[in-house]
Short mmCIF file of C-alpha atoms in Angstrom, two decimals:
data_model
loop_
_atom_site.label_atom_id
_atom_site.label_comp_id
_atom_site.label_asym_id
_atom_site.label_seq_id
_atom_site.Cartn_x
_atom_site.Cartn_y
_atom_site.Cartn_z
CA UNK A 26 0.00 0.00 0.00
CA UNK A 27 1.03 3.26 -1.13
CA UNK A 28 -1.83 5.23 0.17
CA UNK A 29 0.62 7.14 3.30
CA UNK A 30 2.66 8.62 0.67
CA UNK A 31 0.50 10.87 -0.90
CA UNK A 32 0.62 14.28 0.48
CA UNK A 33 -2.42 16.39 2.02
CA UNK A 34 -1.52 19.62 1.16
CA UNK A 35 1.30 19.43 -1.75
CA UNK A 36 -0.81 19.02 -4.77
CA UNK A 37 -1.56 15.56 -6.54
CA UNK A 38 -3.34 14.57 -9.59
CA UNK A 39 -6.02 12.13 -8.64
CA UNK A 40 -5.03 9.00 -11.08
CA UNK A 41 -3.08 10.27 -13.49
CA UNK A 42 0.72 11.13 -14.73
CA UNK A 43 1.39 14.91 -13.70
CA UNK A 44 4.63 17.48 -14.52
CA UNK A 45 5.52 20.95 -15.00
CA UNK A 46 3.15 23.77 -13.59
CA UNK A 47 1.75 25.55 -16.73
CA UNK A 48 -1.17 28.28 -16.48
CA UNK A 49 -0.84 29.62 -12.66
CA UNK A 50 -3.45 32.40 -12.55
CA UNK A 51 -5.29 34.15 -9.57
CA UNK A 52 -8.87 34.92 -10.32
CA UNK A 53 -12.00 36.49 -8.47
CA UNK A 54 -10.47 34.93 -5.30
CA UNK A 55 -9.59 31.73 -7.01
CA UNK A 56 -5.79 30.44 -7.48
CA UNK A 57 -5.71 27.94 -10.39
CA UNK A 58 -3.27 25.12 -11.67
CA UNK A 59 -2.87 24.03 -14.69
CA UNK A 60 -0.41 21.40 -15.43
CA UNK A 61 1.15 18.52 -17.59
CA UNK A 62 -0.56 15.31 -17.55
CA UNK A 63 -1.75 12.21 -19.39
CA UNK A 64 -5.48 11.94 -19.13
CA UNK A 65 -5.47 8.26 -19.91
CA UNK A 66 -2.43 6.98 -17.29
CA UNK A 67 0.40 7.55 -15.08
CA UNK A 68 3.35 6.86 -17.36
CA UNK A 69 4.15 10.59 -19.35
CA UNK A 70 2.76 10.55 -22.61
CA UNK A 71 -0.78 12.28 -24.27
CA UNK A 72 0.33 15.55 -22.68
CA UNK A 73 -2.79 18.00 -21.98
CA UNK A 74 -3.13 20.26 -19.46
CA UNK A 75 -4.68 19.02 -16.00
CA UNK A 76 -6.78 21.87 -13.90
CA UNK A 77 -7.07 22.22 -10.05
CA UNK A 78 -8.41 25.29 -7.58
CA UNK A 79 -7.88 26.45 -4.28
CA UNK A 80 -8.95 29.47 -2.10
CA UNK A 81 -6.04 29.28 -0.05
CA UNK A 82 -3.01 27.28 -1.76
CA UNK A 83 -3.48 24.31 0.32
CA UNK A 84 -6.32 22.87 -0.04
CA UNK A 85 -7.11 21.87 -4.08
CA UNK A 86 -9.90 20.55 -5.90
CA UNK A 87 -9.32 18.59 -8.77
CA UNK A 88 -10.85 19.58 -12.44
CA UNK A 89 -11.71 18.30 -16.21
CA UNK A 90 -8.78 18.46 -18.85
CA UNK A 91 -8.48 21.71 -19.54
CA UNK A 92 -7.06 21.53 -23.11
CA UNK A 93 -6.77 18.18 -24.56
CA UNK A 94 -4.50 16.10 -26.47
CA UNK A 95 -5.58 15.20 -30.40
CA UNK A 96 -3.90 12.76 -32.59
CA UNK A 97 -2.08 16.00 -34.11
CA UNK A 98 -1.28 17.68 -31.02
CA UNK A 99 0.07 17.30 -27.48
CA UNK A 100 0.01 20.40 -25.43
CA UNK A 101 3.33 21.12 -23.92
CA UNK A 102 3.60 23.90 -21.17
CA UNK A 103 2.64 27.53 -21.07
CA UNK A 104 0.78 30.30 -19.31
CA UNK A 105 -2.61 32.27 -18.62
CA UNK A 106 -2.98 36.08 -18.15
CA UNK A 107 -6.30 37.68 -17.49
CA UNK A 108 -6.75 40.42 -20.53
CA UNK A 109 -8.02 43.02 -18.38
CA UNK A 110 -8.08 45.20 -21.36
CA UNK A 111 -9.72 42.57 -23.66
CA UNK A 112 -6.24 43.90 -25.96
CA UNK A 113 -7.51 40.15 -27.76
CA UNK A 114 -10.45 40.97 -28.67
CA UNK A 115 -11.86 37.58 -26.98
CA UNK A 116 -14.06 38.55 -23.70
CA UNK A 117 -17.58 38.67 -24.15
CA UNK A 118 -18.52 41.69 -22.20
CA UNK A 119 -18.78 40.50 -18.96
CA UNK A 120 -15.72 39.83 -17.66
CA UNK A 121 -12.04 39.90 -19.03
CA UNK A 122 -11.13 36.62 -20.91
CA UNK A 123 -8.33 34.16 -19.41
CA UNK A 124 -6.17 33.51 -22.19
CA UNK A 125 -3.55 30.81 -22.27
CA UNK A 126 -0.08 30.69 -24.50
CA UNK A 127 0.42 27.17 -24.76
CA UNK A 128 3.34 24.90 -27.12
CA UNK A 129 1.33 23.17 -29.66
CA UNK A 130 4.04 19.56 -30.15
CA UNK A 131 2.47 18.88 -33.68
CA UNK A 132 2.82 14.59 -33.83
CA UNK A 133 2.74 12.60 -37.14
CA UNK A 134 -0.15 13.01 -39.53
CA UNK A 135 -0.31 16.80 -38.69
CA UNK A 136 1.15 19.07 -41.97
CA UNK A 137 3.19 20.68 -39.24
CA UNK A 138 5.14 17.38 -37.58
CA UNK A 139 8.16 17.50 -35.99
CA UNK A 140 7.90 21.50 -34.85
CA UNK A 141 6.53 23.09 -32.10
CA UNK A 142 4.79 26.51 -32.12
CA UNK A 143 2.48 28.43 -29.52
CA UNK A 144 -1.35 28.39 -29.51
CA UNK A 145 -3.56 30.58 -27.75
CA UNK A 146 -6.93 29.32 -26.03
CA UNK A 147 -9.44 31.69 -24.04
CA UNK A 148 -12.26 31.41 -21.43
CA UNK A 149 -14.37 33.45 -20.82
CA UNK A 150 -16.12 31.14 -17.55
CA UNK A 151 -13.10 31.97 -15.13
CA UNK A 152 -11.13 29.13 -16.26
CA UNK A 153 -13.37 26.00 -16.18
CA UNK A 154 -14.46 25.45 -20.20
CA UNK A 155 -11.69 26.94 -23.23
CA UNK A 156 -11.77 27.40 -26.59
CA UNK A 157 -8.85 26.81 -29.21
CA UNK A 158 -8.10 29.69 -31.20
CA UNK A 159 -8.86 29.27 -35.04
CA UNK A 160 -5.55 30.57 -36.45
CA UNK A 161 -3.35 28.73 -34.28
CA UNK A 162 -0.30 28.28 -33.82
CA UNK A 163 -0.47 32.08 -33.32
CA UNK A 164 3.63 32.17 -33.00
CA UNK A 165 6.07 30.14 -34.81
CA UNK A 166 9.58 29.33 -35.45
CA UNK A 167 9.69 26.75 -38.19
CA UNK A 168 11.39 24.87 -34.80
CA UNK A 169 11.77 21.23 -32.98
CA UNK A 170 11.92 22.96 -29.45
CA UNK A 171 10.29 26.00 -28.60
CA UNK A 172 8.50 25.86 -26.00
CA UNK A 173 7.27 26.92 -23.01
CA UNK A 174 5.59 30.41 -23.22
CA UNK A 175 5.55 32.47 -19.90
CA UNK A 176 2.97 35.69 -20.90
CA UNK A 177 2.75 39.05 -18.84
CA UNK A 178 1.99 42.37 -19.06
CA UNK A 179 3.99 45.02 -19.30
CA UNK A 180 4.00 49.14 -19.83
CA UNK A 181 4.72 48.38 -23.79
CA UNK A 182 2.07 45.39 -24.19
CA UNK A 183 2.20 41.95 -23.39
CA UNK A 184 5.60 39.97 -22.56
CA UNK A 185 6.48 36.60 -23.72
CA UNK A 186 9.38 34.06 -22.41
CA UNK A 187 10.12 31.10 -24.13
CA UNK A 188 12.74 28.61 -24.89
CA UNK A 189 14.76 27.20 -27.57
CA UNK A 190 15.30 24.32 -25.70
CA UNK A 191 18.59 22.62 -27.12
CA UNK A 192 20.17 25.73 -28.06
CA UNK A 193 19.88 27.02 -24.56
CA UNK A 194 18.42 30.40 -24.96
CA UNK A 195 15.21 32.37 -24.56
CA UNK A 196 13.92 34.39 -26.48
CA UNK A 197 11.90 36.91 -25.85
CA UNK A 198 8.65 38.47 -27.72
CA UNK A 199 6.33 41.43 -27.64
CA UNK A 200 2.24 41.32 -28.62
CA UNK A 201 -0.65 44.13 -28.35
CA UNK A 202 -3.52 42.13 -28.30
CA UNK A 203 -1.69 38.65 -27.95
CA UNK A 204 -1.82 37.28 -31.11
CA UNK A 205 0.48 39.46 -33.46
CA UNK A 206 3.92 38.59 -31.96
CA UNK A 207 7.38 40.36 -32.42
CA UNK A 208 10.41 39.23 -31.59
CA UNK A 209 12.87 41.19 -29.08
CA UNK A 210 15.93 39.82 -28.10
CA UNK A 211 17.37 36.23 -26.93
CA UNK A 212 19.34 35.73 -24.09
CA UNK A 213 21.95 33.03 -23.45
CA UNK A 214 23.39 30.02 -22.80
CA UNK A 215 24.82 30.97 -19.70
CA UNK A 216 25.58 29.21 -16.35
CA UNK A 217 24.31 25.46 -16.32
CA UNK A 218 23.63 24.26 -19.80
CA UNK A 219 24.43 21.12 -19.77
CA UNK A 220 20.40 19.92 -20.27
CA UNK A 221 17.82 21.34 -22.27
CA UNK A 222 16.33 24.72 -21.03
CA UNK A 223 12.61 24.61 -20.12
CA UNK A 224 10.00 26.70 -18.61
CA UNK A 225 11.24 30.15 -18.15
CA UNK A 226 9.68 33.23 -16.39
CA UNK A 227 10.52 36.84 -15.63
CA UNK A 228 9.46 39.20 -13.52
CA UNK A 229 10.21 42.32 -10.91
CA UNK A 230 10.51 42.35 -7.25
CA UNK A 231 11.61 45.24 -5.13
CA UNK A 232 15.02 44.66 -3.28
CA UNK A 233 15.07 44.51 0.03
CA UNK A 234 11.10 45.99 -0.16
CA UNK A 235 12.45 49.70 -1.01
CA UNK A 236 11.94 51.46 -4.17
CA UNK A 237 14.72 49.69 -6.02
CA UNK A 238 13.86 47.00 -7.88
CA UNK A 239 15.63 44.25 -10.59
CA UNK A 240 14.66 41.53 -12.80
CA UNK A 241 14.52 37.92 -11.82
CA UNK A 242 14.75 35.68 -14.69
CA UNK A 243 14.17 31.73 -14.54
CA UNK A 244 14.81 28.73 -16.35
CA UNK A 245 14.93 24.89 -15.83
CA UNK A 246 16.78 22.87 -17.61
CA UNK A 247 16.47 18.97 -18.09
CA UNK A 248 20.18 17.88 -16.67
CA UNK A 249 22.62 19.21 -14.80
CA UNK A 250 21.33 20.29 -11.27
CA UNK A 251 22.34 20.82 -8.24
CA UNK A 252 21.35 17.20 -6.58
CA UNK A 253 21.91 15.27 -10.37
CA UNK A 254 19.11 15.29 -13.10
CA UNK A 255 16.79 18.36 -13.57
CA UNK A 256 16.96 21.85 -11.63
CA UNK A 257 16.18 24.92 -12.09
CA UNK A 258 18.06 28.60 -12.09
CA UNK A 259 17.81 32.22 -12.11
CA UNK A 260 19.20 35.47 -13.14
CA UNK A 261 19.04 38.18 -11.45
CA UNK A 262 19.52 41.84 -13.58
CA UNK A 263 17.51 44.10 -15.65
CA UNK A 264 15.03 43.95 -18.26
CA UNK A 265 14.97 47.17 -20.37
CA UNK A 266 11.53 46.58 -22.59
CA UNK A 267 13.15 44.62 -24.81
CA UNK A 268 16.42 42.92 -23.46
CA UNK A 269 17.05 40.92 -20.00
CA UNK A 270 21.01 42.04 -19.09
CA UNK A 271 22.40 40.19 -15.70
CA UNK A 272 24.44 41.74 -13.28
CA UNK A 273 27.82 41.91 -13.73
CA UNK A 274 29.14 38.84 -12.37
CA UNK A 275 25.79 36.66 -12.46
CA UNK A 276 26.42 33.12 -14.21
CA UNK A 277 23.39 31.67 -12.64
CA UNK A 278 22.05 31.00 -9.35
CA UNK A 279 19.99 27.66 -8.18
CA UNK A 280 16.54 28.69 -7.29
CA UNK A 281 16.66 25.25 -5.05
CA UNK A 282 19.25 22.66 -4.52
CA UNK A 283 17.60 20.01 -3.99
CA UNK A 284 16.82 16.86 -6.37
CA UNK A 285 12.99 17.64 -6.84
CA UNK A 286 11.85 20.89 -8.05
CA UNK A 287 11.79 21.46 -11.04
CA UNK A 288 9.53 23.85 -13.86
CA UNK A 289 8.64 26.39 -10.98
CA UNK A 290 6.65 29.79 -12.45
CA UNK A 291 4.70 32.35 -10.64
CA UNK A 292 0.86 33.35 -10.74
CA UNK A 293 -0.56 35.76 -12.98
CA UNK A 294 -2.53 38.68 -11.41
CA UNK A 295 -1.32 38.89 -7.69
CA UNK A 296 -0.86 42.61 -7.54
CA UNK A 297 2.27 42.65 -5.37
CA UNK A 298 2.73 39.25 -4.54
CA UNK A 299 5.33 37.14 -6.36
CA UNK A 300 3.93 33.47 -5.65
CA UNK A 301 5.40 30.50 -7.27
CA UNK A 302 5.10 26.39 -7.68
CA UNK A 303 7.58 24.05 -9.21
CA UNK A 304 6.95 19.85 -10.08
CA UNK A 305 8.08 18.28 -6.98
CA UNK A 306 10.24 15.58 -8.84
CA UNK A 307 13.43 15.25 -11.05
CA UNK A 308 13.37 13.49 -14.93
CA UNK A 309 15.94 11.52 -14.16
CA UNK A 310 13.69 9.03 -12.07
CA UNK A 311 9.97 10.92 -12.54
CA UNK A 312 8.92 7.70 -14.35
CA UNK A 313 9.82 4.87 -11.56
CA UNK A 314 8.75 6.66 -8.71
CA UNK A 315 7.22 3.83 -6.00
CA UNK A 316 3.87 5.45 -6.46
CA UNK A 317 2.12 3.32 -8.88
CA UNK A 318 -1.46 4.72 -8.92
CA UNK A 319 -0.37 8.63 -9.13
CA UNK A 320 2.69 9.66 -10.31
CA UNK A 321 4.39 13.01 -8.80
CA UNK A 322 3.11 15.84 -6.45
CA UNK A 323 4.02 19.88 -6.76
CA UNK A 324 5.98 21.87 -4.21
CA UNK A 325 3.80 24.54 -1.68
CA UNK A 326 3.29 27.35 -3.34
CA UNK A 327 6.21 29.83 -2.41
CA UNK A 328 5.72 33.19 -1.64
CA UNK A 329 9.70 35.02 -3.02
CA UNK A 330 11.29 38.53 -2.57
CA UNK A 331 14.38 39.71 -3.36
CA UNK A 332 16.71 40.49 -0.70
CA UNK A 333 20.57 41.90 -0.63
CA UNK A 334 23.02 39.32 0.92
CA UNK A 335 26.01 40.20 3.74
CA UNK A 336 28.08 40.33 0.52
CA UNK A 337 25.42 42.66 -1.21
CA UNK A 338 23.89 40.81 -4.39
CA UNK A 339 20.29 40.46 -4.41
CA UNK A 340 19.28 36.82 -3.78
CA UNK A 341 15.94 35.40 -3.79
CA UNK A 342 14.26 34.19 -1.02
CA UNK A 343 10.99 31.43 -0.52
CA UNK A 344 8.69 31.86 2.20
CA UNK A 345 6.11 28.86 1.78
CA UNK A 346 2.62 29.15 2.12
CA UNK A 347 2.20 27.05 5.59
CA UNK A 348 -1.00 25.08 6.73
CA UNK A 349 -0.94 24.01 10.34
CA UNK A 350 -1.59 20.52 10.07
CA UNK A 351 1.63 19.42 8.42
CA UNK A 352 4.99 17.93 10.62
CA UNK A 353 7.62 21.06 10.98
CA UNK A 354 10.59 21.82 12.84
CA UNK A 355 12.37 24.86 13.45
CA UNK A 356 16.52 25.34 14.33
CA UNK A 357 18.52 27.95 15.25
CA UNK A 358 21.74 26.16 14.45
CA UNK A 359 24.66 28.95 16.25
CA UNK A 360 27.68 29.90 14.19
CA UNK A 361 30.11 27.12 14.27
CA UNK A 362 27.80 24.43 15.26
CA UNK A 363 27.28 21.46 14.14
CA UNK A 364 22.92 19.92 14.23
CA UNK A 365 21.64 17.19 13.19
CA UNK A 366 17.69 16.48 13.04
CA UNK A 367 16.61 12.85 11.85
CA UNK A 368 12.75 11.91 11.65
CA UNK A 369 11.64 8.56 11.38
CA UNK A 370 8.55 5.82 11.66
CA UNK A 371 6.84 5.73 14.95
CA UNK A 372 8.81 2.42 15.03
CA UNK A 373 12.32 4.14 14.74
CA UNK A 374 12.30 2.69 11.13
CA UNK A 375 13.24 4.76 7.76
CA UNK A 376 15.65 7.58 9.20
CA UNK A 377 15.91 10.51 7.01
CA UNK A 378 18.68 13.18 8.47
CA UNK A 379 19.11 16.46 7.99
CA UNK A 380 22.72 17.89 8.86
CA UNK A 381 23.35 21.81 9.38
CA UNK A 382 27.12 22.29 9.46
CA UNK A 383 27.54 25.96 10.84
CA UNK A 384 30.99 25.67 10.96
CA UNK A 385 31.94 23.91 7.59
CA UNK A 386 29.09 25.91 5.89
CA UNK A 387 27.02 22.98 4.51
CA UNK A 388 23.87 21.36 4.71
CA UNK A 389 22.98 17.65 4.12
CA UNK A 390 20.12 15.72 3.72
CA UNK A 391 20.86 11.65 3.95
CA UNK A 392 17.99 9.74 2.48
CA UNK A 393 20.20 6.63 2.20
CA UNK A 394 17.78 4.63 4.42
CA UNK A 395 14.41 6.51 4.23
CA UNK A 396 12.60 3.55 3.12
CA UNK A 397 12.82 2.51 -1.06
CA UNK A 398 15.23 3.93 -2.56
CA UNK A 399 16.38 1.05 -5.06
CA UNK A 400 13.74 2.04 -7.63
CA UNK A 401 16.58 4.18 -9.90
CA UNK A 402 19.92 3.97 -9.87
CA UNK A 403 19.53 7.76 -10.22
CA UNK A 404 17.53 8.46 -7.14
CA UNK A 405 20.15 10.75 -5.17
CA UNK A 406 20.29 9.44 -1.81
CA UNK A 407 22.93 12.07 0.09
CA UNK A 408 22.00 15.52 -1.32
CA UNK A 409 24.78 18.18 0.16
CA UNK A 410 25.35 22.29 -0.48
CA UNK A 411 26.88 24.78 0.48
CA UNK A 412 25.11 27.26 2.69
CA UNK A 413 25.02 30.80 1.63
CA UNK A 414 26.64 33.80 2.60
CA UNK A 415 24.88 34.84 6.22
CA UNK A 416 25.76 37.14 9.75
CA UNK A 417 25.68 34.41 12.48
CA UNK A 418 23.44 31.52 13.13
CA UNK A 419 21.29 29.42 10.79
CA UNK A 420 17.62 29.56 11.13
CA UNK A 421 16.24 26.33 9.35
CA UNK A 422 12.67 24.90 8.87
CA UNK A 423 11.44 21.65 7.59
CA UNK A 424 7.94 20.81 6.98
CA UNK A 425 6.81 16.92 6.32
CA UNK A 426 3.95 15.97 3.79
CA UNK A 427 3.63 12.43 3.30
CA UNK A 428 6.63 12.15 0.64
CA UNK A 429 7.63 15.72 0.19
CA UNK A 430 10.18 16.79 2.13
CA UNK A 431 11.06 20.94 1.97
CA UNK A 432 13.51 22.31 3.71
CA UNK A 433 14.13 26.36 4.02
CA UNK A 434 17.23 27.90 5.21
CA UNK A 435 18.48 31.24 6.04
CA UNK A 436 14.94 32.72 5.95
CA UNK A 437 14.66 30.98 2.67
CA UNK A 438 17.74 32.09 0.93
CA UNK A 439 18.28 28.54 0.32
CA UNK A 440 15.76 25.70 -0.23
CA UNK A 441 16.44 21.97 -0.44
CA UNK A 442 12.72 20.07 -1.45
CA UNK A 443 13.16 16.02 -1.94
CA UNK A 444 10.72 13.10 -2.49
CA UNK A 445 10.81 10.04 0.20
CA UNK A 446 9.30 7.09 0.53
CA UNK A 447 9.27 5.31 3.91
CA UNK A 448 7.49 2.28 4.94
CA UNK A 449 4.97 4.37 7.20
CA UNK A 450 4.54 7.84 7.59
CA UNK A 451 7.56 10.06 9.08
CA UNK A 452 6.77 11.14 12.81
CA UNK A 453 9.21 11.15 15.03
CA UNK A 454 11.70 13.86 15.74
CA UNK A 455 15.12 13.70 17.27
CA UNK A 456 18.09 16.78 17.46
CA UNK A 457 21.20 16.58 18.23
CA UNK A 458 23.94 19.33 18.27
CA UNK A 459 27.97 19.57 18.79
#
């Protein structure tokens, strides 16, 4: 039985294959997810785009496929933007249409095989029916791997982020109404490239919460992370309307070190809030996970802000959005000290430890013995990193959820988020400090 490792509050798909985030919108008091799954099993394959709600980021309710594979067409990843303006032309009056960017993968037996191109859909219900544009693909390349679409609005019109996947770059594009598209600039490679680059997004925070603000661009890419297999990175620098320029000095930053978040994006229409949710898994195993009747679950949504360092750069930081019902456990690890906390079974049975090294600046998470972890010979089992630059001690929290483990360091200057799965749920807590 598999049923104790499915998280409460970490979103899963009922019965069904799930992966990247796509479509994260806030709407009339409604947060929605869209994301990748197969309709028709658990294995990836058929990609559509799977729909769930939530008033409060915790608790979800499962929906209907929201756009659908065809026999011509899987649809890969993207975004939603409410068109306040109706700049598309597609509202009905009443309310401002939702309209989604989404990569149309054209299969065999469609005139366009073997490219990929972006689509627009709209609704006009808040989200729950959509309708295909008729001139779709509304963008395209004449290209195998662009992808990925991340829409928002800006003083000059409407933004778009988006990937050319094997060549490492995004490229960036400009729209009035959203369906006339020019291009602007492309950015990259640059720090990891040693996967494919996936599922971008851009956006400005204030630093530090004054009146100075920068740029935070993200991408994912398919190898190469922190932990082995997929991660994902960010930029931070300035976007001047048309081109995204790092800071001097900026190769790349992880947004989390651990092995299982991946495709993280933020929600459309949150006013000042940046909130974002990454796929709480990794490619290099997503297919074998021990979980036979769901496959993967998404990260808590993540509340970030951009805050100067004791060296001075602006990092990011996470602040999760916490229920009260999940396991957690705060440290205060002092400078030079060494704390280790290890939860396991109410038997003593499936030990996962977490090891804050004050002194040799490093944190560890051992899942060597946290119940199966033979299912992939690439299934990580000691993830280590370096902790970031700080003044003093080491605040740390770790919240539990089933098989989704998230840890947040430094007042979330660094976050480590792995998949476990013990033989019973994870309970008990022990500390230890030297």
């Amino acid at each position: 039985m598999t049923s104790h490792l499915r998280p409460t509050r970490h979103f899963t798909p009922r019965s069904t294959w799930m992966n990247d985030p796509n479509g994260l919108v806030f709407v009339d008091g409604v947060y929605h997810l869209f994301f990748q799954t197969n309709p028709e099993g658990v294995e990836w394959g058929n990609m559509s785009w799977g729909h769930a709600t939530s008033p409060d980021l915790l608790t979800w309710t499962e929906h209907d496929v929201a756009l659908r594979f065809s026999e011509q067409e899987a649809v890969f990843s993207g975004s939603v933007v409410v068109d306040h303006g109706n700049t598309s032309g597609l509202g009905d009056g009443d309310a401002p249409p939702l309209v989604a960017l989404y990569t149309s993968h054209y299969e065999v037996g469609s005139p366009r095989a073997g490219t990929q191109a972006q689509s627009l859909a709209w609704s006009t219900d808040g989200g729950m029916t959509w309708r295909r544009y008729p001139g779709n693909p509304v963008l395209c390349r004449q290209s195998a791997d662009f992808r990925d679409p991340k829409v928002f609005g800006h003083p000059t019109g409407w933004v778009m982020v988006a990937v050319e996947a094997n060549h490492r770059q995004v490229v960036l594009y400009r729209s009035d109404d959203l369906l006339a598209w020019e291009h602007l600039s492309t950015f990259g490679p640059l720090g990891s490239t040693e996967g494919v680059w996936e599922c971008p997004d851009l956006f400005e925070l204030p630093v530090d919460g004054g009146p100075q603000t920068a740029w935070v661009l993200v991408v994912s890419l398919g190898a190469g992370g922190p932990a082995g297999g997929s991660g994902t990175q960010y930029f931070v620098g300035d976007f001047d309307d048309r081109t995204f320029t790092p800071l001097p000095g900026d190769t790349g930053r992880w947004l989390d070190v651990g092995p299982d978040h991946y495709a993280a994006v933020s929600f459309d229409n949150t006013g000042d809030r940046r909130i974002m949710i990454g796929w709480a898994s990794n490619w290099a195993y997503a297919r074998r996970t021990p979980t036979p009747t769901w496959r993967s679950s998404m990260s808590l949504a993540r509340e970030v802000s951009l805050r100067r360092s004791p060296g001075g750069r602006p990092v990011l930081h996470q602040d999760p959005v916490l229920p009260d019902d999940l396991l957690q456990h705060r440290l205060a690890v002092p400078a030079g000290v060494r704390s280790t906390l290890t939860l396991t079974t109410d038997e003593g049975r499936d030990p996962l430890v977490l090891t804050v090294d004050a002194g040799a600046d490093r944190i560890t998470l051992d899942r060597s013995r946290c119940g199966d972890v033979t299912f992939s010979p690439d299934f990580p089992t000691v993830v280590e990193a370096p902790l970031p630059d700080r003044d003093g001690a080491v605040d740390v929290l770790v919240v539990v959820d089933a098989s989704v483990v998230e840890v947040y360091a430094l007042d979330g200057a660094l976050t480590l988020t792995a998949q476990v799965f013990p033989s019973a749920p994870l309970t008990t807590l022990g500390v230890d400090a030297a």
